[in-house]
Short mmCIF file of C-alpha atoms in Angstrom, two decimals:
data_model
loop_
_atom_site.label_atom_id
_atom_site.label_comp_id
_atom_site.label_asym_id
_atom_site.label_seq_id
_atom_site.Cartn_x
_atom_site.Cartn_y
_atom_site.Cartn_z
CA MET I 211 31.58 93.17 12.92
CA LYS I 212 29.32 90.66 10.53
CA ARG I 213 25.52 90.57 10.97
CA ILE I 214 24.01 87.07 10.15
CA VAL I 215 20.75 85.72 9.59
CA VAL I 216 20.49 81.73 10.76
CA LEU I 217 17.72 79.96 8.77
CA GLY I 218 16.92 76.57 10.22
CA SER I 219 18.62 77.58 13.53
CA THR I 220 17.52 74.64 15.90
CA GLY I 221 18.63 72.15 13.57
CA SER I 222 21.87 70.54 13.45
CA ILE I 223 23.75 73.39 11.62
CA GLY I 224 21.98 76.05 13.20
CA THR I 225 22.40 75.15 16.42
CA GLN I 226 26.41 74.91 16.07
CA THR I 227 26.15 78.25 14.14
CA VAL I 228 24.75 79.76 17.23
CA ASP I 229 27.57 78.13 19.13
CA VAL I 230 30.10 79.40 16.62
CA VAL I 231 28.54 83.37 17.27
CA ARG I 232 28.50 82.89 20.96
CA GLN I 233 32.59 81.74 20.78
CA HIS I 234 32.92 84.48 18.56
CA SER I 235 30.49 87.79 19.90
CA ASP I 236 33.06 89.99 19.26
CA GLU I 237 33.01 89.01 15.35
CA LEU I 238 29.16 87.78 14.90
CA GLU I 239 25.90 89.01 15.62
CA ILE I 240 22.82 87.40 15.13
CA VAL I 241 19.97 89.64 13.98
CA GLY I 242 17.42 87.08 12.51
CA LEU I 243 16.48 83.79 13.36
CA ALA I 244 13.94 81.17 11.60
CA VAL I 245 12.82 77.78 12.20
CA ASN I 246 10.37 75.46 10.54
CA THR I 247 8.22 74.44 13.96
CA ARG I 248 10.73 74.43 17.12
CA VAL I 249 9.38 77.84 17.94
CA GLY I 250 10.37 77.07 21.90
CA ASP I 251 13.80 76.56 21.11
CA MET I 252 14.03 79.51 18.62
CA LEU I 253 12.71 81.61 21.07
CA GLU I 254 15.50 80.67 23.82
CA GLN I 255 18.14 81.38 20.86
CA ALA I 256 16.69 84.75 20.49
CA ARG I 257 16.69 85.62 23.95
CA ALA I 258 20.26 84.13 24.62
CA HIS I 259 21.63 86.27 21.62
CA ASN I 260 18.83 89.50 21.73
CA VAL I 261 17.32 88.76 18.44
CA ARG I 262 14.25 90.39 17.27
CA ASN I 263 13.85 89.35 13.85
CA LEU I 264 11.68 86.05 13.83
CA ALA I 265 10.39 83.88 11.36
CA VAL I 266 8.16 80.65 11.64
CA GLY I 267 7.98 78.34 8.63
CA ASP I 268 4.96 76.55 9.70
CA GLU I 269 2.06 79.22 9.36
CA ARG I 270 -0.02 76.72 11.44
CA LEU I 271 1.38 77.70 14.34
CA ALA I 272 0.34 81.50 13.61
CA ASP I 273 -2.89 80.49 15.86
CA GLN I 274 -1.01 78.58 18.73
CA PRO I 275 -0.16 80.11 21.93
CA ILE I 276 3.46 80.62 21.20
CA ALA I 277 2.72 83.04 18.74
CA SER I 278 2.23 85.80 21.09
CA GLU I 279 5.84 84.91 22.59
CA VAL I 280 7.54 85.29 19.00
CA ARG I 281 5.61 88.41 18.80
CA GLU I 282 6.79 89.89 22.10
CA GLN I 283 10.26 88.86 21.61
CA ALA I 284 10.10 90.75 18.50
CA GLY I 285 8.94 93.68 20.41
CA ALA I 286 8.24 97.03 18.67
CA GLN I 287 11.53 96.99 16.94
CA GLY I 288 11.59 93.75 14.96
CA VAL I 289 9.86 92.18 12.63
CA TRP I 290 8.23 88.68 13.02
CA GLY I 291 5.75 86.41 10.82
CA PHE I 292 4.53 82.82 9.67
CA GLY I 293 5.06 80.84 6.55
CA MET I 294 7.66 80.67 4.16
CA ASP I 295 7.23 84.19 2.81
CA ALA I 296 8.13 85.37 6.41
CA VAL I 297 11.28 83.05 6.53
CA VAL I 298 12.41 84.27 3.07
CA ASP I 299 11.90 87.85 3.88
CA LEU I 300 14.29 88.18 6.77
CA VAL I 301 17.36 87.38 4.05
CA ARG I 302 16.13 90.92 2.78
CA LEU I 303 17.11 92.86 6.37
CA PRO I 304 19.10 95.82 5.48
CA GLU I 305 21.13 95.18 8.74
CA ALA I 306 22.13 91.52 7.48
CA ASP I 307 25.60 90.88 5.83
CA VAL I 308 25.15 87.43 5.75
CA VAL I 309 22.59 84.66 5.77
CA VAL I 310 23.29 81.14 6.80
CA ASN I 311 20.82 78.74 5.04
CA ALA I 312 20.65 75.76 6.75
CA LEU I 313 16.92 74.89 5.89
CA VAL I 314 16.45 71.02 5.18
CA GLY I 315 14.96 70.20 1.53
CA ALA I 316 14.17 72.06 -1.61
CA ALA I 317 12.19 74.89 0.58
CA GLY I 318 15.79 76.39 1.14
CA LEU I 319 16.28 76.93 -2.79
CA ARG I 320 14.09 79.82 -2.80
CA ALA I 321 15.75 81.31 0.25
CA SER I 322 19.43 80.76 -1.22
CA TYR I 323 17.69 82.69 -4.46
CA GLU I 324 16.76 85.57 -2.70
CA THR I 325 19.74 86.03 -0.57
CA LEU I 326 21.86 86.73 -3.54
CA ARG I 327 19.52 88.72 -5.36
CA ALA I 328 19.48 90.90 -2.36
CA GLY I 329 23.43 90.97 -2.47
CA LYS I 330 23.97 89.48 0.92
CA VAL I 331 26.73 86.68 1.25
CA LEU I 332 25.24 83.24 1.43
CA ALA I 333 26.70 80.81 3.71
CA LEU I 334 25.18 77.62 2.24
CA ALA I 335 24.34 74.18 3.92
CA ASN I 336 21.44 73.70 2.41
CA LYS I 337 22.50 71.08 -0.34
CA GLU I 338 19.14 71.55 -2.65
CA SER I 339 19.92 75.15 -3.50
CA LEU I 340 22.69 73.68 -5.79
CA VAL I 341 21.27 70.40 -6.82
CA VAL I 342 18.33 71.22 -7.61
CA GLY I 343 18.94 75.08 -8.55
CA GLY I 344 22.48 75.34 -9.23
CA ASP I 345 22.06 76.74 -13.16
CA LEU I 346 20.15 79.52 -11.21
CA ILE I 347 22.41 80.31 -7.93
CA MET I 348 25.77 80.18 -9.53
CA PRO I 349 24.98 82.99 -12.02
CA LEU I 350 23.46 85.18 -9.10
CA ALA I 351 26.43 84.44 -7.11
CA ALA I 352 28.76 85.50 -9.81
CA GLN I 353 26.71 88.81 -10.03
CA VAL I 354 27.13 89.64 -6.33
CA ASP I 355 30.85 88.68 -6.58
CA ALA I 356 31.39 91.17 -8.90
CA GLN I 357 29.27 93.51 -7.13
CA ARG I 358 31.28 92.75 -4.19
CA ARG I 359 34.66 93.27 -6.02
CA ALA I 360 33.35 96.85 -7.37
CA ALA I 361 32.54 98.20 -3.97
CA GLY I 362 35.73 96.93 -2.31
CA THR I 363 33.98 94.63 -0.11
CA ALA I 364 35.81 91.59 -1.50
CA PRO I 365 38.99 90.14 -0.24
CA ALA I 366 42.06 91.59 -1.74
CA VAL I 367 42.99 88.19 -2.95
CA GLY I 368 41.08 85.02 -3.56
CA PRO I 369 37.28 84.73 -4.19
CA ALA I 370 35.03 87.56 -3.76
CA GLY I 371 32.88 85.21 -1.25
CA ALA I 372 29.66 85.74 -2.21
CA LEU I 373 28.74 82.08 -1.83
CA MET I 374 30.54 80.45 0.78
CA PRO I 375 29.96 76.26 1.33
CA ILE I 376 29.49 75.34 4.75
CA ASP I 377 29.60 71.40 3.72
CA SER I 378 32.51 69.71 5.19
CA GLU I 379 33.82 68.32 1.87
CA HIS I 380 33.07 71.65 -0.18
CA GLY I 381 34.69 73.74 2.60
CA ALA I 382 37.60 71.49 2.27
CA ILE I 383 37.82 72.03 -1.62
CA TYR I 384 37.50 75.57 -1.25
CA GLN I 385 40.23 76.09 0.76
CA CYS I 386 42.61 73.41 -0.85
CA LEU I 387 41.99 75.77 -4.06
CA LEU I 388 42.75 79.25 -2.29
CA GLY I 389 45.86 80.36 -4.41
CA GLU I 390 45.26 77.79 -7.01
CA SER I 391 44.69 77.98 -10.78
CA GLU I 392 41.42 75.86 -11.90
CA ARG I 393 43.36 75.23 -15.30
CA GLU I 394 45.98 73.36 -13.17
CA VAL I 395 43.20 71.40 -11.29
CA SER I 396 42.94 67.86 -12.74
CA ARG I 397 40.66 66.23 -10.16
CA LEU I 398 38.45 66.70 -7.35
CA TRP I 399 38.35 63.96 -4.52
CA VAL I 400 35.34 63.88 -2.57
CA THR I 401 35.50 61.94 0.65
CA ALA I 402 32.90 59.71 2.32
CA SER I 403 32.87 57.93 5.46
CA GLY I 404 31.00 54.87 3.94
CA GLY I 405 28.18 55.48 6.55
CA PRO I 406 26.95 52.58 9.16
CA PHE I 407 26.77 50.30 6.62
CA ARG I 408 30.10 49.96 4.69
CA GLY I 409 31.17 46.81 3.86
CA ARG I 410 27.54 45.16 3.56
CA LYS I 411 25.91 43.95 0.25
CA ARG I 412 22.66 44.49 -0.45
CA SER I 413 21.15 40.82 0.84
CA ASP I 414 22.43 42.46 4.10
CA LEU I 415 20.20 45.42 4.00
CA GLU I 416 16.67 44.19 3.33
CA ASP I 417 15.58 44.84 7.01
CA ILE I 418 17.32 48.25 7.98
CA THR I 419 15.17 50.24 10.24
CA PRO I 420 15.59 53.97 10.72
CA ALA I 421 17.18 53.80 14.04
CA GLN I 422 20.27 51.78 12.27
CA ALA I 423 20.42 54.19 9.46
CA LEU I 424 20.61 57.25 11.54
CA ASN I 425 23.22 55.88 13.59
CA HIS I 426 26.12 57.59 11.52
CA PRO I 427 29.63 56.57 12.99
CA THR I 428 31.58 59.71 12.94
CA TRP I 429 29.38 62.45 12.00
CA SER I 430 25.97 63.99 14.39
CA MET I 431 23.73 65.06 11.88
CA GLY I 432 20.05 65.81 11.11
CA ALA I 433 17.74 62.89 10.39
CA LYS I 434 17.05 63.41 6.72
CA ILE I 435 21.07 64.01 6.06
CA SER I 436 21.88 60.94 8.01
CA ILE I 437 19.64 58.38 5.66
CA ASP I 438 21.09 59.90 3.04
CA SER I 439 24.67 59.54 3.97
CA SER I 440 23.79 56.05 4.73
CA THR I 441 22.27 55.29 1.27
CA LEU I 442 25.28 57.52 -0.25
CA MET I 443 22.71 59.67 -1.89
CA ASN I 444 24.15 62.51 0.13
CA LYS I 445 27.57 62.03 -1.45
CA GLY I 446 25.78 62.18 -5.02
CA LEU I 447 24.23 65.32 -3.88
CA GLU I 448 27.56 66.64 -3.22
CA VAL I 449 29.11 65.73 -6.43
CA ILE I 450 26.42 67.66 -8.51
CA GLU I 451 27.27 70.62 -5.93
CA ALA I 452 31.01 70.31 -6.33
CA HIS I 453 30.47 70.34 -10.35
CA HIS I 454 28.39 73.83 -9.77
CA LEU I 455 30.74 75.15 -7.02
CA PHE I 456 34.04 74.77 -8.54
CA ASN I 457 32.83 74.55 -12.42
CA MET I 458 34.39 71.06 -12.70
CA PRO I 459 33.10 68.52 -15.29
CA TYR I 460 31.83 65.45 -13.58
CA ASP I 461 34.43 63.18 -15.29
CA LYS I 462 36.64 65.21 -12.95
CA ILE I 463 34.96 64.63 -9.63
CA SER I 464 35.68 61.61 -7.65
CA VAL I 465 34.17 59.84 -4.50
CA VAL I 466 36.88 57.97 -2.14
CA VAL I 467 35.66 56.26 1.13
CA GLN I 468 38.02 57.16 3.95
CA PRO I 469 36.49 55.81 7.25
CA GLN I 470 38.38 57.86 9.59
CA SER I 471 36.44 61.21 8.31
CA ALA I 472 39.44 62.74 9.17
CA ILE I 473 40.20 63.91 5.37
CA HIS I 474 37.47 66.05 4.23
CA SER I 475 38.26 66.32 0.45
CA MET I 476 41.23 66.84 -1.67
CA VAL I 477 42.52 68.06 -4.94
CA GLU I 478 44.50 66.72 -7.16
CA PHE I 479 46.84 68.95 -9.91
CA THR I 480 48.16 68.54 -13.23
CA ASP I 481 51.64 67.87 -12.22
CA GLY I 482 50.73 64.69 -9.51
CA SER I 483 50.56 66.41 -6.44
CA VAL I 484 47.63 66.65 -4.12
CA LYS I 485 45.95 68.73 -1.44
CA ALA I 486 44.00 67.23 1.61
CA HIS I 487 42.08 69.26 3.79
CA LEU I 488 42.07 67.38 7.25
CA GLY I 489 40.58 68.52 10.53
CA THR I 490 38.29 67.27 13.43
CA THR I 491 35.09 65.82 12.44
CA ASP I 492 33.16 68.55 13.90
CA MET I 493 30.59 70.84 11.75
CA ARG I 494 31.92 73.97 13.59
CA ILE I 495 35.06 74.22 11.74
CA PRO I 496 33.34 74.61 8.17
CA ILE I 497 30.73 76.72 9.50
CA GLN I 498 33.38 78.98 11.32
CA PHE I 499 35.42 79.61 7.91
CA ALA I 500 32.41 80.30 5.91
CA LEU I 501 31.92 82.90 8.41
CA SER I 502 35.49 84.35 9.47
CA TYR I 503 36.74 84.31 5.36
CA PRO I 504 38.98 85.63 4.66
CA GLN I 505 40.34 85.57 7.94
CA ARG I 506 40.75 82.57 10.19
CA TRP I 507 39.60 82.62 14.06
CA GLU I 508 40.67 80.69 16.81
CA ALA I 509 39.53 76.93 16.36
CA PRO I 510 36.02 76.10 17.78
CA VAL I 511 36.71 72.77 18.75
CA GLU I 512 40.02 70.95 20.04
CA PRO I 513 42.02 70.52 16.74
CA LEU I 514 42.98 67.35 15.22
CA ASP I 515 45.65 65.40 17.44
CA PHE I 516 47.87 63.24 14.69
CA THR I 517 49.54 61.25 17.23
CA LYS I 518 46.37 59.81 17.99
CA LEU I 519 44.80 59.52 14.53
CA GLY I 520 46.29 56.22 13.52
CA SER I 521 45.57 54.88 10.22
CA LEU I 522 43.95 56.55 7.22
CA GLU I 523 42.18 53.66 5.15
CA PHE I 524 40.68 54.56 1.71
CA ALA I 525 38.39 52.38 -0.34
CA PRO I 526 36.10 52.98 -3.67
CA ALA I 527 32.55 53.55 -3.12
CA ASP I 528 30.45 50.10 -3.24
CA THR I 529 27.75 52.02 -6.16
CA ASP I 530 26.49 48.36 -6.67
CA THR I 531 24.83 48.32 -2.83
CA PHE I 532 24.55 51.71 -2.65
CA ARG I 533 22.87 52.77 -6.07
CA CYS I 534 22.00 56.39 -4.70
CA LEU I 535 25.34 57.73 -5.59
CA GLU I 536 25.49 56.74 -9.57
CA LEU I 537 21.37 57.64 -9.70
CA ALA I 538 22.75 61.41 -8.58
CA ARG I 539 25.75 61.36 -10.58
CA HIS I 540 23.47 60.50 -13.79
CA ALA I 541 21.22 63.06 -12.72
CA GLY I 542 23.62 65.35 -12.55
CA GLY I 543 25.21 64.93 -15.97
CA VAL I 544 22.08 65.04 -17.94
CA GLY I 545 21.05 68.19 -15.78
CA GLY I 546 18.04 70.16 -16.79
CA THR I 547 15.10 69.43 -14.54
CA LEU I 548 16.25 65.83 -13.59
CA PRO I 549 18.34 66.70 -10.44
CA CYS I 550 15.23 68.57 -9.55
CA VAL I 551 12.92 65.47 -9.70
CA MET I 552 15.23 63.04 -8.31
CA ASN I 553 15.66 65.14 -5.13
CA ALA I 554 12.19 65.29 -4.87
CA ALA I 555 11.66 61.62 -5.21
CA ASN I 556 14.48 61.12 -2.65
CA GLU I 557 13.16 63.31 -0.19
CA VAL I 558 9.51 61.39 -0.27
CA ALA I 559 11.21 57.99 -0.04
CA VAL I 560 13.35 58.54 3.02
CA ALA I 561 10.24 60.60 4.69
CA ALA I 562 8.47 57.27 4.31
CA PHE I 563 11.32 55.31 5.47
CA LEU I 564 11.80 57.29 8.67
CA ALA I 565 7.62 57.07 9.05
CA GLU I 566 8.24 53.16 8.87
CA GLN I 567 6.11 53.49 5.60
CA GLY I 568 8.62 51.95 3.40
CA SER I 569 11.98 49.91 3.04
CA TYR I 570 15.31 50.91 3.33
CA LEU I 571 16.07 49.36 -0.38
CA GLY I 572 13.26 50.66 -1.31
CA ILE I 573 14.43 54.61 -1.47
CA ALA I 574 16.77 53.78 -4.37
CA GLU I 575 14.13 52.00 -6.06
CA CYS I 576 11.72 54.78 -6.03
CA VAL I 577 14.33 57.52 -6.99
CA GLU I 578 15.38 55.45 -10.20
CA ALA I 579 11.47 54.87 -11.12
CA VAL I 580 10.68 58.44 -11.04
CA MET I 581 13.75 59.56 -12.67
CA ASP I 582 13.27 57.19 -15.55
CA ALA I 583 9.72 58.55 -16.21
CA HIS I 584 10.60 61.86 -16.34
CA GLU I 585 13.68 61.17 -18.68
CA ARG I 586 10.75 59.30 -20.83
CA GLU I 587 8.69 62.70 -20.77
CA GLY I 588 11.65 64.64 -21.29
CA VAL I 589 14.04 66.62 -19.33
CA GLN I 590 13.57 70.44 -19.47
CA LYS I 591 16.15 73.30 -19.12
CA VAL I 592 16.11 75.33 -15.89
CA GLU I 593 14.99 78.69 -16.53
CA SER I 594 13.25 79.89 -13.46
CA LEU I 595 12.16 79.05 -9.67
CA GLU I 596 8.51 78.89 -10.55
CA GLN I 597 9.68 75.85 -12.90
CA LEU I 598 11.62 74.29 -10.36
CA ARG I 599 8.56 74.18 -7.92
CA PHE I 600 6.34 72.23 -10.38
CA ASP I 601 8.77 69.56 -11.10
CA HIS I 602 9.82 69.21 -7.30
CA ALA I 603 5.82 68.69 -6.79
CA ALA I 604 5.70 66.24 -9.58
CA GLY I 605 8.70 64.31 -8.58
CA GLY I 606 7.23 64.12 -4.58
CA THR I 607 3.62 63.82 -5.45
CA GLY I 608 2.46 60.57 -4.11
CA ARG I 609 4.02 57.92 -1.97
CA CYS I 610 7.12 56.42 -3.08
CA ALA I 611 6.95 53.92 -0.26
CA ALA I 612 6.51 50.33 0.29
CA PRO I 613 4.90 48.17 3.24
CA ARG I 614 7.33 45.63 5.31
CA GLY I 615 5.66 42.10 3.95
CA GLY I 616 3.50 43.40 1.49
CA HIS I 617 3.24 41.66 -1.84
CA GLY I 618 5.91 42.04 -4.24
CA PRO I 619 9.31 42.67 -4.08
CA ARG I 620 10.76 44.18 -0.74
CA GLY I 621 11.44 48.21 -1.30
CA TRP I 622 9.24 48.36 -4.36
CA PRO I 623 7.70 52.31 -4.92
CA GLY I 624 3.90 51.56 -3.33
CA ARG I 625 2.63 54.85 -4.95
CA CYS I 626 4.59 57.28 -7.45
CA PRO I 627 3.14 60.34 -9.73
CA HIS I 628 4.59 58.39 -12.66
CA ALA I 629 2.91 54.90 -11.85
CA HIS I 630 0.58 54.56 -15.01
CA ARG I 631 3.73 55.24 -17.29
CA LEU I 632 5.80 52.67 -15.49
CA ARG I 633 3.34 49.43 -14.81
CA ALA I 634 5.80 47.42 -17.11
CA ARG I 635 8.47 47.86 -14.68
CA ARG I 636 8.02 44.74 -12.21
CA HIS I 637 8.39 46.59 -9.11
CA LEU I 638 5.70 49.43 -9.60
CA PRO I 639 2.23 48.36 -8.72
CA MET I 640 -1.11 49.21 -10.46
CA PRO I 641 -2.63 52.74 -9.62
CA ALA I 642 -4.78 53.26 -6.71
CA GLY I 643 -7.67 54.16 -8.88
CA ARG I 644 -7.34 50.96 -11.48
CA ILE I 645 -7.26 48.87 -8.56
CA ARG I 646 -10.44 50.38 -7.16
CA ALA I 647 -11.88 49.88 -10.34
CA ARG I 648 -11.70 46.49 -10.47
CA GLY I 649 -12.83 46.18 -6.62
CA LEU I 650 -9.37 44.84 -5.54
CA PRO I 651 -8.11 45.60 -2.03
CA LEU I 652 -5.53 48.31 -1.44
CA VAL I 653 -3.63 46.49 1.08
CA GLY I 654 -0.68 44.54 -0.44
CA TYR I 655 -0.18 46.84 -3.69
CA GLY I 656 2.34 48.85 -2.19
CA PHE I 657 0.05 50.64 0.52
CA ARG I 658 0.35 50.10 4.30
CA ARG I 659 -3.32 50.68 5.01
CA PRO I 660 -6.48 50.87 2.78
CA LEU I 661 -6.68 54.49 1.25
CA PRO I 662 -10.02 56.41 2.55
CA ARG I 663 -12.41 56.55 -0.44
#
């Protein structure tokens, strides 16, 4: 019996993890649940699975009536709390064997770090943990792998399994590499569906709405990852993750569009042969493998029927239209704190777009502007979580957003933390303070409405 903690239990990955547990209750038990705000949904899960250890990331909810229900569900035997410290505390539960980190955004990095520090297995769905903190996470994972081998808890053959990727692409590569020598791998092929705007050009994307961008053709995902998938930023993040997970140089990691999403990724070997991982487009398959490894359990969904699959198509990624992929690849190649800043800028830009405060094309322009500023200031080596929190704040401060119909090019960043260094770039406006000093209106300089004085 494996006892697991699920962080982000009410999101897309979290709810599917809970369903895998339901289908394999003889193998898995949930001992902790954490959410950000959806406390009611978490309580339903807790009651269904008799979970007593609970945490809520939004500490403002501690003063709400529902807090008493959390306390009541925990009872005398459980632990409960509000705030990110309470969420992270769950990974240290002595009874927990595996932590499923399905938190959204850079908030998940600290949880991943503390999971491995506690010697637990990390089943990782949070992309930012490796994109932002791969230089910190991977050495910790290697230490836990060594501890597991020394204690006899690692599989007899294959990887020790301290860090299990839940992402379908990386889970596919992980399985293709089982039994293979790293020296004989010549290339990793990360597949992409192409998203909802595959085949379109930049001129076709000027008036894209959040609803259109959220309509993914093959996968059911949360809002943030759906937008990232449509811009191909998600694929760029996966390239950085693959670099860290599989110790592969960036020039040996390629992205190929596979619209049917039947091939989840491929590994090419030095003799020219290629292993491809195929399966149904359902995240419960990679989730289950991350939890069952080194075993395989009965499929949680209907297996892929090859007689109904039809054709398989392949195409190169259009990096001219979808610039985020190359921006992420550049950030990964430079390394250090640049991926952290890139990720923070993307979070701000995506949030602005989802709130209809910025344009779709403005996402990539915001990210590029902030990356450019950070490189001018000087990229630093990653040495601590505190450093990454500072750089994430620097990248995510302000509003990299653009009003629809404001002055200037559609999609320009309305305000970013480095605007005073980037005024020479045509797509950046004058900083708010300078505008006020000159007695100019703030509307039309990248802001949707006048800012409070």
